[in-house]
Amino acid sequence: MSKFCENCGAEMADDEVVCKHCGPQAEPVAEPVVENTSNATSANSNNTKNIAIIAGIAAVVIILVIVIFSIFGKGWKKPIDNYFKGMEKGKLETYLKAYPEFMEMGDKMEEEDMEDMLDEFEDEYGEKIKISYEVTKKEKIKKDDLEDVEKYIKERYEEDVKVSKGYEVKVKATIKGKDDEDTDSQKMYVYKIDGKWKYFSVSPDTAKDALKDAEDED
């Protein structure tokens, strides 16, 4: 079978290597090599997606930390909020949330008591009562003093509780009605009792004195 020159197309003998007409070897022309970039493109795309996912997760974590801190970081203010909000709205349920359960405030007060309190406010300050407060000072209560409060609760209320944290808080409260308003400052004591922040009006000094009096009587 005859072969032909791939350069000029002339017929060549089977044993001929060089074309008589144009000279080049009758060898196939190599096709250009095309580099496959699809894998590289896919890898870059995956890397970009992974970076975006990691950045998104990091943003969510940061937001969760901020939310958790805002909720639990100032948990000590919650009983103060409930205390004043309950008085402002005349709502016993809200008011009772400020106090620890062992005080059994629900047995000592009724809804009518809160309504009477609100009526007194309205008589003095007018309708549309609003109560706001500002914490002007907050001092952490020492561990030894917390232990005295624990002992006092056990002695006075016969309850074994864990008082893990506490603050002496100076509060400037303002009560305002349609006709008048008044501002007054008071000290409040908030304790983390069995893991929950509560308003308990007994100071560490009061607790210590009461325990000492009890020892003297014995």
PDB file of C-alpha atoms in Angstrom, residues 8-161:
ATOM      1  CA  CYS A   8       2.836  18.059   0.308  1.00  0.00           C
ATOM      2  CA  GLY A   9       0.591  15.039  -0.361  1.00  0.00           C
ATOM      3  CA  ALA A  10       2.898  13.414  -2.932  1.00  0.00           C
ATOM      4  CA  GLU A  11       2.900   9.621  -3.247  1.00  0.00           C
ATOM      5  CA  MET A  12       5.813   7.883  -1.585  1.00  0.00           C
ATOM      6  CA  ALA A  13       7.193   4.358  -1.692  1.00  0.00           C
ATOM      7  CA  ASP A  14       6.705   2.247   1.398  1.00  0.00           C
ATOM      8  CA  ASP A  15      10.426   2.221   2.156  1.00  0.00           C
ATOM      9  CA  GLU A  16      10.874   5.949   1.642  1.00  0.00           C
ATOM     10  CA  VAL A  17      11.460   8.028   4.686  1.00  0.00           C
ATOM     11  CA  VAL A  18      12.071  11.402   3.022  1.00  0.00           C
ATOM     12  CA  CYS A  19       9.702  12.857   0.427  1.00  0.00           C
ATOM     13  CA  LYS A  20      11.383  13.335  -2.973  1.00  0.00           C
ATOM     14  CA  HIS A  21       9.427  16.485  -3.595  1.00  0.00           C
ATOM     15  CA  CYS A  22       9.664  18.486  -0.391  1.00  0.00           C
ATOM     16  CA  GLY A  23      12.163  16.688   1.777  1.00  0.00           C
ATOM     17  CA  PRO A  24      10.543  16.463   5.319  1.00  0.00           C
ATOM     18  CA  GLN A  25      10.097  13.128   7.040  1.00  0.00           C
ATOM     19  CA  ALA A  26       6.735  11.541   6.665  1.00  0.00           C
ATOM     20  CA  GLU A  27       5.940  11.640  10.337  1.00  0.00           C
ATOM     21  CA  PRO A  28       2.620  12.748  11.813  1.00  0.00           C
ATOM     22  CA  VAL A  29       2.481  16.283  13.057  1.00  0.00           C
ATOM     23  CA  ALA A  30       2.118  16.328  16.841  1.00  0.00           C
ATOM     24  CA  GLU A  31      -1.138  17.843  18.052  1.00  0.00           C
ATOM     25  CA  PRO A  32      -0.853  20.713  20.555  1.00  0.00           C
ATOM     26  CA  VAL A  33      -1.322  19.676  24.187  1.00  0.00           C
ATOM     27  CA  VAL A  34      -4.202  21.492  25.882  1.00  0.00           C
ATOM     28  CA  GLU A  35      -3.780  21.723  29.639  1.00  0.00           C
ATOM     29  CA  ASN A  36      -6.864  20.651  31.599  1.00  0.00           C
ATOM     30  CA  THR A  37      -7.664  23.535  33.963  1.00  0.00           C
ATOM     31  CA  SER A  38     -11.059  22.268  35.078  1.00  0.00           C
ATOM     32  CA  ASN A  39      -9.643  20.541  38.179  1.00  0.00           C
ATOM     33  CA  ALA A  40      -7.693  23.653  39.213  1.00  0.00           C
ATOM     34  CA  THR A  41     -10.759  25.854  38.723  1.00  0.00           C
ATOM     35  CA  SER A  42     -12.884  23.439  40.734  1.00  0.00           C
ATOM     36  CA  ALA A  43     -10.311  23.357  43.549  1.00  0.00           C
ATOM     37  CA  ASN A  44     -10.180  27.161  43.723  1.00  0.00           C
ATOM     38  CA  SER A  45     -13.969  27.295  43.786  1.00  0.00           C
ATOM     39  CA  ASN A  46     -14.115  24.773  46.650  1.00  0.00           C
ATOM     40  CA  ASN A  47     -11.504  26.722  48.625  1.00  0.00           C
ATOM     41  CA  THR A  48     -13.508  29.917  48.221  1.00  0.00           C
ATOM     42  CA  LYS A  49     -16.667  28.159  49.412  1.00  0.00           C
ATOM     43  CA  ASN A  50     -14.859  26.682  52.438  1.00  0.00           C
ATOM     44  CA  ILE A  51     -13.510  30.105  53.426  1.00  0.00           C
ATOM     45  CA  ALA A  52     -16.997  31.600  53.137  1.00  0.00           C
ATOM     46  CA  ILE A  53     -18.479  28.787  55.282  1.00  0.00           C
ATOM     47  CA  ILE A  54     -15.792  29.199  57.965  1.00  0.00           C
ATOM     48  CA  ALA A  55     -16.319  32.971  58.006  1.00  0.00           C
ATOM     49  CA  GLY A  56     -20.078  32.463  58.333  1.00  0.00           C
ATOM     50  CA  ILE A  57     -19.656  30.046  61.241  1.00  0.00           C
ATOM     51  CA  ALA A  58     -17.280  32.450  62.986  1.00  0.00           C
ATOM     52  CA  ALA A  59     -19.799  35.277  62.608  1.00  0.00           C
ATOM     53  CA  VAL A  60     -22.584  33.121  64.086  1.00  0.00           C
ATOM     54  CA  VAL A  61     -20.373  32.158  67.054  1.00  0.00           C
ATOM     55  CA  ILE A  62     -19.558  35.813  67.747  1.00  0.00           C
ATOM     56  CA  ILE A  63     -23.243  36.745  67.626  1.00  0.00           C
ATOM     57  CA  LEU A  64     -24.129  33.895  70.011  1.00  0.00           C
ATOM     58  CA  VAL A  65     -21.443  35.006  72.471  1.00  0.00           C
ATOM     59  CA  ILE A  66     -22.813  38.554  72.405  1.00  0.00           C
ATOM     60  CA  VAL A  67     -26.392  37.353  72.886  1.00  0.00           C
ATOM     61  CA  ILE A  68     -25.441  34.984  75.714  1.00  0.00           C
ATOM     62  CA  PHE A  69     -23.463  37.699  77.458  1.00  0.00           C
ATOM     63  CA  SER A  70     -26.322  40.169  77.109  1.00  0.00           C
ATOM     64  CA  ILE A  71     -28.747  37.648  78.585  1.00  0.00           C
ATOM     65  CA  PHE A  72     -26.638  36.130  81.337  1.00  0.00           C
ATOM     66  CA  GLY A  73     -23.919  38.728  81.847  1.00  0.00           C
ATOM     67  CA  LYS A  74     -26.378  41.092  83.545  1.00  0.00           C
ATOM     68  CA  GLY A  75     -28.679  38.493  85.048  1.00  0.00           C
ATOM     69  CA  TRP A  76     -28.276  40.178  88.412  1.00  0.00           C
ATOM     70  CA  LYS A  77     -30.462  43.038  87.139  1.00  0.00           C
ATOM     71  CA  LYS A  78     -33.436  40.782  86.381  1.00  0.00           C
ATOM     72  CA  PRO A  79     -34.871  40.716  89.936  1.00  0.00           C
ATOM     73  CA  ILE A  80     -34.566  44.520  90.116  1.00  0.00           C
ATOM     74  CA  ASP A  81     -36.397  44.783  86.799  1.00  0.00           C
ATOM     75  CA  ASN A  82     -39.192  42.528  88.094  1.00  0.00           C
ATOM     76  CA  TYR A  83     -39.392  44.422  91.378  1.00  0.00           C
ATOM     77  CA  PHE A  84     -40.008  47.817  89.785  1.00  0.00           C
ATOM     78  CA  LYS A  85     -41.980  46.526  86.797  1.00  0.00           C
ATOM     79  CA  GLY A  86     -44.349  44.672  89.123  1.00  0.00           C
ATOM     80  CA  MET A  87     -45.002  47.862  91.096  1.00  0.00           C
ATOM     81  CA  GLU A  88     -45.409  49.945  87.951  1.00  0.00           C
ATOM     82  CA  LYS A  89     -48.001  47.600  86.420  1.00  0.00           C
ATOM     83  CA  GLY A  90     -49.560  46.471  89.697  1.00  0.00           C
ATOM     84  CA  LYS A  91     -48.831  42.845  88.689  1.00  0.00           C
ATOM     85  CA  LEU A  92     -48.262  40.427  91.559  1.00  0.00           C
ATOM     86  CA  GLU A  93     -46.877  37.675  89.310  1.00  0.00           C
ATOM     87  CA  THR A  94     -44.100  39.919  88.010  1.00  0.00           C
ATOM     88  CA  TYR A  95     -43.368  41.319  91.456  1.00  0.00           C
ATOM     89  CA  LEU A  96     -43.013  37.856  93.012  1.00  0.00           C
ATOM     90  CA  LYS A  97     -40.394  36.844  90.434  1.00  0.00           C
ATOM     91  CA  ALA A  98     -37.997  39.235  92.133  1.00  0.00           C
ATOM     92  CA  TYR A  99     -37.973  37.238  95.381  1.00  0.00           C
ATOM     93  CA  PRO A 100     -36.579  33.795  96.294  1.00  0.00           C
ATOM     94  CA  GLU A 101     -39.175  31.076  96.743  1.00  0.00           C
ATOM     95  CA  PHE A 102     -38.241  30.323 100.355  1.00  0.00           C
ATOM     96  CA  MET A 103     -39.612  33.745 101.377  1.00  0.00           C
ATOM     97  CA  GLU A 104     -43.088  32.566 100.315  1.00  0.00           C
ATOM     98  CA  MET A 105     -44.098  36.078  99.321  1.00  0.00           C
ATOM     99  CA  GLY A 106     -47.020  34.624  97.386  1.00  0.00           C
ATOM    100  CA  ASP A 107     -48.601  33.569 100.696  1.00  0.00           C
ATOM    101  CA  LYS A 108     -48.155  37.031 102.165  1.00  0.00           C
ATOM    102  CA  MET A 109     -49.464  39.138  99.286  1.00  0.00           C
ATOM    103  CA  GLU A 110     -52.478  39.110  97.019  1.00  0.00           C
ATOM    104  CA  GLU A 111     -53.294  40.765  93.708  1.00  0.00           C
ATOM    105  CA  GLU A 112     -55.380  43.315  95.596  1.00  0.00           C
ATOM    106  CA  ASP A 113     -52.289  44.443  97.500  1.00  0.00           C
ATOM    107  CA  MET A 114     -50.565  45.339  94.247  1.00  0.00           C
ATOM    108  CA  GLU A 115     -53.655  47.128  92.992  1.00  0.00           C
ATOM    109  CA  ASP A 116     -53.832  49.111  96.238  1.00  0.00           C
ATOM    110  CA  MET A 117     -50.155  50.042  95.857  1.00  0.00           C
ATOM    111  CA  LEU A 118     -50.770  51.277  92.321  1.00  0.00           C
ATOM    112  CA  ASP A 119     -53.813  53.258  93.483  1.00  0.00           C
ATOM    113  CA  GLU A 120     -51.679  54.994  96.101  1.00  0.00           C
ATOM    114  CA  PHE A 121     -49.123  55.905  93.458  1.00  0.00           C
ATOM    115  CA  GLU A 122     -51.833  57.333  91.206  1.00  0.00           C
ATOM    116  CA  ASP A 123     -53.329  59.337  94.090  1.00  0.00           C
ATOM    117  CA  GLU A 124     -49.961  60.928  94.762  1.00  0.00           C
ATOM    118  CA  TYR A 125     -48.462  61.241  91.278  1.00  0.00           C
ATOM    119  CA  GLY A 126     -51.415  61.001  88.918  1.00  0.00           C
ATOM    120  CA  GLU A 127     -52.338  58.432  86.271  1.00  0.00           C
ATOM    121  CA  LYS A 128     -50.018  56.670  83.798  1.00  0.00           C
ATOM    122  CA  ILE A 129     -47.453  55.673  86.388  1.00  0.00           C
ATOM    123  CA  LYS A 130     -43.946  54.977  85.085  1.00  0.00           C
ATOM    124  CA  ILE A 131     -41.113  53.709  87.278  1.00  0.00           C
ATOM    125  CA  SER A 132     -37.535  53.783  86.015  1.00  0.00           C
ATOM    126  CA  TYR A 133     -34.261  53.167  87.783  1.00  0.00           C
ATOM    127  CA  GLU A 134     -30.552  53.673  87.374  1.00  0.00           C
ATOM    128  CA  VAL A 135     -27.794  51.661  89.041  1.00  0.00           C
ATOM    129  CA  THR A 136     -25.348  54.234  90.404  1.00  0.00           C
ATOM    130  CA  LYS A 137     -23.096  51.811  92.262  1.00  0.00           C
ATOM    131  CA  LYS A 138     -22.501  48.066  92.318  1.00  0.00           C
ATOM    132  CA  GLU A 139     -20.209  46.336  94.795  1.00  0.00           C
ATOM    133  CA  LYS A 140     -19.425  42.630  94.765  1.00  0.00           C
ATOM    134  CA  ILE A 141     -20.139  40.783  98.007  1.00  0.00           C
ATOM    135  CA  LYS A 142     -17.260  38.704  99.383  1.00  0.00           C
ATOM    136  CA  LYS A 143     -17.377  34.928  99.653  1.00  0.00           C
ATOM    137  CA  ASP A 144     -17.293  34.924 103.465  1.00  0.00           C
ATOM    138  CA  ASP A 145     -20.261  37.292 103.562  1.00  0.00           C
ATOM    139  CA  LEU A 146     -22.159  35.082 101.128  1.00  0.00           C
ATOM    140  CA  GLU A 147     -21.630  32.159 103.504  1.00  0.00           C
ATOM    141  CA  ASP A 148     -23.119  34.229 106.334  1.00  0.00           C
ATOM    142  CA  VAL A 149     -26.188  34.907 104.177  1.00  0.00           C
ATOM    143  CA  GLU A 150     -26.466  31.167 103.471  1.00  0.00           C
ATOM    144  CA  LYS A 151     -26.348  30.408 107.200  1.00  0.00           C
ATOM    145  CA  TYR A 152     -28.904  33.108 107.919  1.00  0.00           C
ATOM    146  CA  ILE A 153     -31.329  31.658 105.361  1.00  0.00           C
ATOM    147  CA  LYS A 154     -30.928  28.220 106.906  1.00  0.00           C
ATOM    148  CA  GLU A 155     -31.480  29.608 110.408  1.00  0.00           C
ATOM    149  CA  ARG A 156     -34.365  31.931 109.529  1.00  0.00           C
ATOM    150  CA  TYR A 157     -36.174  30.022 106.776  1.00  0.00           C
ATOM    151  CA  GLU A 158     -34.937  26.470 107.423  1.00  0.00           C
ATOM    152  CA  GLU A 159     -33.782  26.148 103.832  1.00  0.00           C
ATOM    153  CA  ASP A 160     -30.471  24.756 102.562  1.00  0.00           C
ATOM    154  CA  VAL A 161     -29.504  26.907  99.609  1.00  0.00           C
TER     155      VAL A 161
END
